PDB file of C-alpha atoms in Angstrom:
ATOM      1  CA  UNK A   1      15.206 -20.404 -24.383  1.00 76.00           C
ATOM      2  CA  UNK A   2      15.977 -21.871 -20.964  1.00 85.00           C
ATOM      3  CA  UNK A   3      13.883 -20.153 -18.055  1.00 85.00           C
ATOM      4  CA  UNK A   4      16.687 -17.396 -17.172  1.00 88.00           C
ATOM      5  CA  UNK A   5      16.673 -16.021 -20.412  1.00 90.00           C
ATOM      6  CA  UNK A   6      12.430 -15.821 -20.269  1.00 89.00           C
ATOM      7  CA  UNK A   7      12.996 -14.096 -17.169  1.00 87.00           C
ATOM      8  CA  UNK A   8      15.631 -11.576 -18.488  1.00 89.00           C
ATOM      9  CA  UNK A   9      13.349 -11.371 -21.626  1.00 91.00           C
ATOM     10  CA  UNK A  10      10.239 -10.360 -19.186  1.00 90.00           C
ATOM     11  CA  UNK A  11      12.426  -7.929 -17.552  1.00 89.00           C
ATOM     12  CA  UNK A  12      13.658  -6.520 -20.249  1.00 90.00           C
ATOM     13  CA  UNK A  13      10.319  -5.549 -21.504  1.00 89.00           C
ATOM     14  CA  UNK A  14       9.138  -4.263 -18.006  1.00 87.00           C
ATOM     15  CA  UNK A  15       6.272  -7.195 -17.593  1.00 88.00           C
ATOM     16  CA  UNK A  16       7.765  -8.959 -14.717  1.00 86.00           C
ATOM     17  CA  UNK A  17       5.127  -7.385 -11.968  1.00 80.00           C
ATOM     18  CA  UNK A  18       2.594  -8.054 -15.018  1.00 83.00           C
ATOM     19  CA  UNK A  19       3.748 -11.700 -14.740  1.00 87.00           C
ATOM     20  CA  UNK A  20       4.042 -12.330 -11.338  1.00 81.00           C
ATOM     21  CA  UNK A  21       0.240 -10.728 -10.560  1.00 78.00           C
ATOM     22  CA  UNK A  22      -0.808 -13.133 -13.615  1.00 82.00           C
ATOM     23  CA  UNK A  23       0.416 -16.038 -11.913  1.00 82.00           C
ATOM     24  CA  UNK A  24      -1.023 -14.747  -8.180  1.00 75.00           C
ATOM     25  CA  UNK A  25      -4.236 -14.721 -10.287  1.00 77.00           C
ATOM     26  CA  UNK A  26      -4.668 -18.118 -11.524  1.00 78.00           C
ATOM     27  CA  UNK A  27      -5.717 -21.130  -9.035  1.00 74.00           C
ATOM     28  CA  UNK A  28      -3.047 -23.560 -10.057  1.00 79.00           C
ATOM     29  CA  UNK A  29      -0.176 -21.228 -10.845  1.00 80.00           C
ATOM     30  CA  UNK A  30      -1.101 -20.178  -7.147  1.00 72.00           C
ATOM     31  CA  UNK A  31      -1.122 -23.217  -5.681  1.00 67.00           C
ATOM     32  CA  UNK A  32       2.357 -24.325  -7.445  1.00 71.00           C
ATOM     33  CA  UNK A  33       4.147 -21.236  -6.025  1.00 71.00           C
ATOM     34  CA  UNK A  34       3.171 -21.085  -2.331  1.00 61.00           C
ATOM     35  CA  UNK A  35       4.599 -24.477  -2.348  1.00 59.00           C
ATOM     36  CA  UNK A  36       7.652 -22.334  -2.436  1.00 60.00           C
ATOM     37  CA  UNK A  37       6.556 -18.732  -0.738  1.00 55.00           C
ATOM     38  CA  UNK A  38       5.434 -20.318   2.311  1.00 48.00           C
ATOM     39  CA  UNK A  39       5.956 -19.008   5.737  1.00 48.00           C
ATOM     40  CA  UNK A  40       5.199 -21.518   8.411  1.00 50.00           C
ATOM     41  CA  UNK A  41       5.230 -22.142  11.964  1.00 51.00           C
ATOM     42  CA  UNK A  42       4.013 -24.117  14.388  1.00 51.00           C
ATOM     43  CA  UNK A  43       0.225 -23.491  14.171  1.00 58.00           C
ATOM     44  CA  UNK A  44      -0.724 -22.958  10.541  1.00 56.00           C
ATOM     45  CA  UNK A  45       0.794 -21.587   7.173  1.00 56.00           C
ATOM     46  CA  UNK A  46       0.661 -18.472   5.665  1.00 60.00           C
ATOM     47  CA  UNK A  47       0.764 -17.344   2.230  1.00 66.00           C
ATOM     48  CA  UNK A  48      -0.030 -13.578   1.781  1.00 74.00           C
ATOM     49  CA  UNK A  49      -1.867 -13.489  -1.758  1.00 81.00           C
ATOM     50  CA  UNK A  50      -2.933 -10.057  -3.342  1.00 88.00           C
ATOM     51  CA  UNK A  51      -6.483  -9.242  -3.461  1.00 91.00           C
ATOM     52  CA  UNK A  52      -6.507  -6.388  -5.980  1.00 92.00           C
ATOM     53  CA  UNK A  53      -4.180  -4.057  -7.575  1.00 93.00           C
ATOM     54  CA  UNK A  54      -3.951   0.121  -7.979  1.00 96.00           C
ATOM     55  CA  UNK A  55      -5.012   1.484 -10.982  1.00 96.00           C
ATOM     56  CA  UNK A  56      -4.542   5.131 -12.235  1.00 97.00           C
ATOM     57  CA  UNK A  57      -2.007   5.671 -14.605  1.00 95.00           C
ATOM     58  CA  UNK A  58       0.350   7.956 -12.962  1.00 97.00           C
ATOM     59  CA  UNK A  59       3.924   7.791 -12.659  1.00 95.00           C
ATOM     60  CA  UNK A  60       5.264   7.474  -8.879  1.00 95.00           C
ATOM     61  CA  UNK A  61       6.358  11.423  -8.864  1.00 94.00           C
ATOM     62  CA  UNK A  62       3.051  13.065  -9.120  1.00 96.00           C
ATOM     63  CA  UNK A  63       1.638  10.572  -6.186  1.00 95.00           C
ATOM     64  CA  UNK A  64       4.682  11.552  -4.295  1.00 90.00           C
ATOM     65  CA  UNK A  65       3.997  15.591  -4.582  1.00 87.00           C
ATOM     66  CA  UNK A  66       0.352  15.231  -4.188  1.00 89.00           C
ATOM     67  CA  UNK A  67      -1.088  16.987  -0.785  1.00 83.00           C
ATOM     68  CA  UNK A  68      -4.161  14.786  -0.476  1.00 89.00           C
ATOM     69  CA  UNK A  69      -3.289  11.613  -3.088  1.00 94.00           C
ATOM     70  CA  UNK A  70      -4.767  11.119  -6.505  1.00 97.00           C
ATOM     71  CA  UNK A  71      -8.088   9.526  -7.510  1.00 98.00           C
ATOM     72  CA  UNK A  72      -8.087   5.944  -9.076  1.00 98.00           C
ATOM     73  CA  UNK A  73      -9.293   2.824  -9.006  1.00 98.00           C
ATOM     74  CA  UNK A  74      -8.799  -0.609  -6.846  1.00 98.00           C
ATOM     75  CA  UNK A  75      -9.407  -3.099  -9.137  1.00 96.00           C
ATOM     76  CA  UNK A  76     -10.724  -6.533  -7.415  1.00 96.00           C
ATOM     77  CA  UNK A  77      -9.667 -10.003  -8.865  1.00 92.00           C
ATOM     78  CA  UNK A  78     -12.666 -12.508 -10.012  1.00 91.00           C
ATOM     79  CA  UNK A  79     -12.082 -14.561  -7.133  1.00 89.00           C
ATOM     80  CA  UNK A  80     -12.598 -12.204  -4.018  1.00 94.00           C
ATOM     81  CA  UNK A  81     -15.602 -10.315  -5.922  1.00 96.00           C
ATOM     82  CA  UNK A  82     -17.611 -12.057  -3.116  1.00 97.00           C
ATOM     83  CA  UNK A  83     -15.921 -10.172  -0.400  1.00 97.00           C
ATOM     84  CA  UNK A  84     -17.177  -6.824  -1.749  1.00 98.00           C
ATOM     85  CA  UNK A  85     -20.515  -7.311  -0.891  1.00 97.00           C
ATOM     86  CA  UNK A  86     -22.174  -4.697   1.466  1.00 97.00           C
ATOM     87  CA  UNK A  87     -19.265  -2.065   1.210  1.00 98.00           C
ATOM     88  CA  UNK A  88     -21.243   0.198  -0.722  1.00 95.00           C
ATOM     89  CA  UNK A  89     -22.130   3.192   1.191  1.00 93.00           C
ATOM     90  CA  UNK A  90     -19.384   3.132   3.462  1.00 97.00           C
ATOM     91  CA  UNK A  91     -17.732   6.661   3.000  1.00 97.00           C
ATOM     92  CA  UNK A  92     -13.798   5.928   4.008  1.00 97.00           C
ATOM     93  CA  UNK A  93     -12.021   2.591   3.605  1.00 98.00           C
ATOM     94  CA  UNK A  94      -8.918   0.976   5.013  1.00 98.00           C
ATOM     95  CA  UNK A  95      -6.263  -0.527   2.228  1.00 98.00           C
ATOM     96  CA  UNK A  96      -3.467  -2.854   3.383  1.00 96.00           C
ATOM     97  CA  UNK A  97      -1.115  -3.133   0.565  1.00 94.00           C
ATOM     98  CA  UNK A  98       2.739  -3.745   0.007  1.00 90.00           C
ATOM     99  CA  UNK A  99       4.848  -1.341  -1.055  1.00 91.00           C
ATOM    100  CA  UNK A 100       6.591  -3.584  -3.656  1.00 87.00           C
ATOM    101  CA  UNK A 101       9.041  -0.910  -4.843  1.00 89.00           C
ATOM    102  CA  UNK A 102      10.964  -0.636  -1.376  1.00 89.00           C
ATOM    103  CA  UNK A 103      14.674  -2.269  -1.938  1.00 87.00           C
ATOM    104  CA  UNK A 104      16.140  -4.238   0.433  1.00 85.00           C
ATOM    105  CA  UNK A 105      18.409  -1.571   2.015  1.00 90.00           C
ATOM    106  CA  UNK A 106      15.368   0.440   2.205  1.00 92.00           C
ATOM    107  CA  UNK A 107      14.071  -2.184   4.456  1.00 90.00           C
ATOM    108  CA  UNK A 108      17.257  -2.461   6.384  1.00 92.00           C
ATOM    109  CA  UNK A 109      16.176   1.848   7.735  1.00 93.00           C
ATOM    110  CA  UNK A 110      15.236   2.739  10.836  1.00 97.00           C
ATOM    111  CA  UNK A 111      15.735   5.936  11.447  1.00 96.00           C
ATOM    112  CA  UNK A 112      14.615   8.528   8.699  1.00 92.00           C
ATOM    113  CA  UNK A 113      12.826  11.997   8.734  1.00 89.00           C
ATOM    114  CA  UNK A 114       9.032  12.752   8.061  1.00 85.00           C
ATOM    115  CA  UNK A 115       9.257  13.993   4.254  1.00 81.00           C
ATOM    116  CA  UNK A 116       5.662  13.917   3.964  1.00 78.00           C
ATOM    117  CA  UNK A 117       5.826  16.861   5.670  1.00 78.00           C
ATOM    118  CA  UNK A 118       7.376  18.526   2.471  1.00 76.00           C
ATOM    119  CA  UNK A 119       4.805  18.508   0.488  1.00 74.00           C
ATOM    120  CA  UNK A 120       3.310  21.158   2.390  1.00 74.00           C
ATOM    121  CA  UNK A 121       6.222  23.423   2.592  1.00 77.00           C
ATOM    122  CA  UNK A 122       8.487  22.345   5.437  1.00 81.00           C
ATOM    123  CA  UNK A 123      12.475  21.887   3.901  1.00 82.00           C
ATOM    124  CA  UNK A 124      13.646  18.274   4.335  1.00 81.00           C
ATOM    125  CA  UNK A 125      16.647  19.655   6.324  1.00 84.00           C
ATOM    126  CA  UNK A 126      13.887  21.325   8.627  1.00 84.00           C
ATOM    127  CA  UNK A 127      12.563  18.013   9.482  1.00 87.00           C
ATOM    128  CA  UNK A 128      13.954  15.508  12.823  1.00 90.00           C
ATOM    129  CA  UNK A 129      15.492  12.298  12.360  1.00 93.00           C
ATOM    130  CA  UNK A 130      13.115  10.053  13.815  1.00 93.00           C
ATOM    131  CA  UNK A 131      12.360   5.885  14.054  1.00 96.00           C
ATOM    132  CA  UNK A 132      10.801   4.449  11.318  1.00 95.00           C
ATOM    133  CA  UNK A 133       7.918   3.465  13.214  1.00 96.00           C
ATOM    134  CA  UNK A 134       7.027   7.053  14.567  1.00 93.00           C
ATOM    135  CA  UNK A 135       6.839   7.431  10.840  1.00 91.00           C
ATOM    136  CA  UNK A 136       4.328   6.507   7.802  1.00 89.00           C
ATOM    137  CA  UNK A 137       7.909   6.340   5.850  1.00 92.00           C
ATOM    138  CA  UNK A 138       7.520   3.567   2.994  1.00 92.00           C
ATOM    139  CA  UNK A 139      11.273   2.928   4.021  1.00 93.00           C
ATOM    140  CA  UNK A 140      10.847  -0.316   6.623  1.00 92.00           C
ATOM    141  CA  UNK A 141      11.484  -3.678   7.967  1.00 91.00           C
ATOM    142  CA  UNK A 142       7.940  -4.985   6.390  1.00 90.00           C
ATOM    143  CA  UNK A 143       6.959  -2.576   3.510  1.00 89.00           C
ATOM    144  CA  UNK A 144       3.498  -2.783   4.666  1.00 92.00           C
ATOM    145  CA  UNK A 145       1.480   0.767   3.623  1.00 95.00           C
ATOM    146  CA  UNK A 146      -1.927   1.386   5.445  1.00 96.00           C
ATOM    147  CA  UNK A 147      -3.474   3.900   3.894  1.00 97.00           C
ATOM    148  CA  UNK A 148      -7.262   5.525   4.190  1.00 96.00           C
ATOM    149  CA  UNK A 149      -9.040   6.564   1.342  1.00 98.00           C
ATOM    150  CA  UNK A 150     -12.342   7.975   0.106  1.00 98.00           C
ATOM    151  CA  UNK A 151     -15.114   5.653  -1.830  1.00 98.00           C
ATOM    152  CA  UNK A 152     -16.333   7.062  -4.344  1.00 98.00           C
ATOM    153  CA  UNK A 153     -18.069   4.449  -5.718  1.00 97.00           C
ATOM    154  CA  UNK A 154     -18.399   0.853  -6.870  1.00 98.00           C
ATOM    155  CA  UNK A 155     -18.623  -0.587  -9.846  1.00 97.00           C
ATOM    156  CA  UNK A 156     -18.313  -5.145  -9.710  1.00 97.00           C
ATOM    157  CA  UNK A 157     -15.339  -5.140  -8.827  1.00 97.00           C
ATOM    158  CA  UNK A 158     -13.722  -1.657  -9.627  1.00 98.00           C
ATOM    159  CA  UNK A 159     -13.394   0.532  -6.762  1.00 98.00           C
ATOM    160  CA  UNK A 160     -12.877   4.197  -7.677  1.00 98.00           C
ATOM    161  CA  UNK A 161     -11.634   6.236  -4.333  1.00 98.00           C
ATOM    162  CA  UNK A 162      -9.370   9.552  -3.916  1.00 98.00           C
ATOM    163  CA  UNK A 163      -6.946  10.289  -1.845  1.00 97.00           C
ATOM    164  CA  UNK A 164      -4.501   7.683  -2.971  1.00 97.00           C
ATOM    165  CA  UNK A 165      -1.101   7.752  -1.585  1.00 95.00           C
ATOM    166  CA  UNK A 166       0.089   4.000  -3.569  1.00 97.00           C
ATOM    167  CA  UNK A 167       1.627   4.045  -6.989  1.00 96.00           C
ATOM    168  CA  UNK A 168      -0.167   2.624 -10.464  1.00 94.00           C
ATOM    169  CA  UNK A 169       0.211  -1.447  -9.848  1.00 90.00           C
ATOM    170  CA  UNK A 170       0.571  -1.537  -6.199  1.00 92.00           C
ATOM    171  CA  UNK A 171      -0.852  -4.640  -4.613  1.00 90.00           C
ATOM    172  CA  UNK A 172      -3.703  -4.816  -2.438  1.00 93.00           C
ATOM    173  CA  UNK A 173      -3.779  -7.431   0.377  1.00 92.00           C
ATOM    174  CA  UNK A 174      -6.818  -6.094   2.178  1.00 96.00           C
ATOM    175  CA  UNK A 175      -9.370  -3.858   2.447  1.00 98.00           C
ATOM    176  CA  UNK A 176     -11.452  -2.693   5.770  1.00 97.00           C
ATOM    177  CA  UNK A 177     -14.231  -0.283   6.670  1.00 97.00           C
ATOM    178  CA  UNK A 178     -13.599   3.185   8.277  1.00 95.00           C
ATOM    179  CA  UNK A 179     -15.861   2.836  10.971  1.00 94.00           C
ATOM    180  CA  UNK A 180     -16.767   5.465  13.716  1.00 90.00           C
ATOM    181  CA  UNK A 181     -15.485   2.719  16.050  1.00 88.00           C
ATOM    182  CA  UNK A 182     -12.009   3.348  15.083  1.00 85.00           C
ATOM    183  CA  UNK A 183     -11.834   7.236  15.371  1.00 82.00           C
ATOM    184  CA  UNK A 184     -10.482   9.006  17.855  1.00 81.00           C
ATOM    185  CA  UNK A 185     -11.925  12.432  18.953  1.00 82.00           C
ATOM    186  CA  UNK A 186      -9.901  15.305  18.616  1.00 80.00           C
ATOM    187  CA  UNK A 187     -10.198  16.003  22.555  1.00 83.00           C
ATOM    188  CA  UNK A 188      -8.305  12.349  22.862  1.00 86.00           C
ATOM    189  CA  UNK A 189      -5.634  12.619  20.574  1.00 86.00           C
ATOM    190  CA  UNK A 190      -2.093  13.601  21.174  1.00 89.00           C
ATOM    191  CA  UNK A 191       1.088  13.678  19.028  1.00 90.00           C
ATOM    192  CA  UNK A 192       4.652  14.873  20.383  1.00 91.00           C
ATOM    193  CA  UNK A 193       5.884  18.747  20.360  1.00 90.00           C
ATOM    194  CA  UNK A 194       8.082  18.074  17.434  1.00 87.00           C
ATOM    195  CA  UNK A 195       4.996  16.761  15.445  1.00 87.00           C
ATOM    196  CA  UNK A 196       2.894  19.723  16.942  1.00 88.00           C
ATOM    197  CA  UNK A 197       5.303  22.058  15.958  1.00 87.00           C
ATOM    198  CA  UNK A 198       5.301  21.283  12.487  1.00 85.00           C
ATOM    199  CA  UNK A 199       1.707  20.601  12.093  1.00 83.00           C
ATOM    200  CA  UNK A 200       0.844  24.385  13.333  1.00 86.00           C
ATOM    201  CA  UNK A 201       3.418  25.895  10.760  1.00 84.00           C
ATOM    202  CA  UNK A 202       1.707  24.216   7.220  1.00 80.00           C
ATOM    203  CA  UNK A 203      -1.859  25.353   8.947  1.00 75.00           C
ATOM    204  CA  UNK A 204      -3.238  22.486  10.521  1.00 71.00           C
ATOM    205  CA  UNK A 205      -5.293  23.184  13.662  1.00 57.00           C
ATOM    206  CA  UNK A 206      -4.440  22.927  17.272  1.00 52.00           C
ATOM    207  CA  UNK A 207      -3.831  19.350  18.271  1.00 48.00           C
TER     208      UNK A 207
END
């Protein structure tokens, strides 16, 4: 079997994410393969690796319908274990991840509407066509998803939060405290009338 026929094989059977995560895993495969996934310029080299992965089970429809996400678990790999320590007993936490089911026309949008609104009632067709980065649309240029979630609690290396918005096997590159530092009172924040708009008509208070 030469090594496009393995890869069709591992395809075929739905474990080429499996594989690829495997291989992001282990120190040498690792090293081998940023010899090739390398972005570099002038000052130093950089080689986003995972940290972690999604775990809940659920297929990508119910995360997409659900209001306030699902509950799950951010598993940690061996390695980075190190870097949880001290994060118990913060409440809220920060997770960088990419979105590794966006296509490459996906990437190539700029302009799409808000259909997170529709989950709470507003039809799509209701909704302005607006740029992608006005937007927490999965849809662009770098499929990078930021996303704040509830911890629950920790257990090694398992992190069980709620409010997930990331589908079962999305990777983690990073993970930071919610600190008060980073809010913003509700006397300092502004969005624009069309956001307003639609915020007052699914309930949400004045903003």
């Amino acid at each position: 079997m030469n090594i496009r026929e393995f890869i069709n094989t591992i395809k075929g059977y739905g474990l080429l994410n499996a594989l690829i995560m495997e291989l992001l895993r282990d120190n040498d495969a690792y090293n081998e393969l940023s010899r090739y996934f390398v972005i570099t310029n002038t000052n130093n080299d950089l080689f986003l690796r995972p940290i972690g992965i999604v775990k809940h089970g659920l297929n990508d429809d119910v995360v997409r319908s659900s209001p306030m996400g699902v509950d799950g678990l951010i598993e940690i790999f061996d390695e980075f274990i190190d870097g949880l320590r001290n994060i118990d007993g913060f409440s809220h936490l920060i997770i960088i991840s990419l979105l590794n089911k966006v296509t490459k026309e996906q990437q190539k949008v700029l302009v799409v509407r808000p259909r997170r609104l529709v989950r709470f009632g507003i039809a799509a067709n209701e909704l302005p066509e607006i740029g992608v980065f006005a937007t927490d649309s999965p849809h662009r240029p770098n499929p990078i998803g930021l996303s704040i979630v509830r911890l629950v609690n920790r257990d090694g290396r398992f992190l069980r939060v709620s409010g997930l918005d990331l589908f079962d096997g999305t990777p983690i590159l990073d993970i930071k405290p919610y600190t008060p530092d980073r809010s913003v009172g509700i006397n300092d924040l502004r969005t624009p009338n069309w956001y307003s708009a639609l915020w007052k008509r699914i309930g949400g208070g004045v903003i």
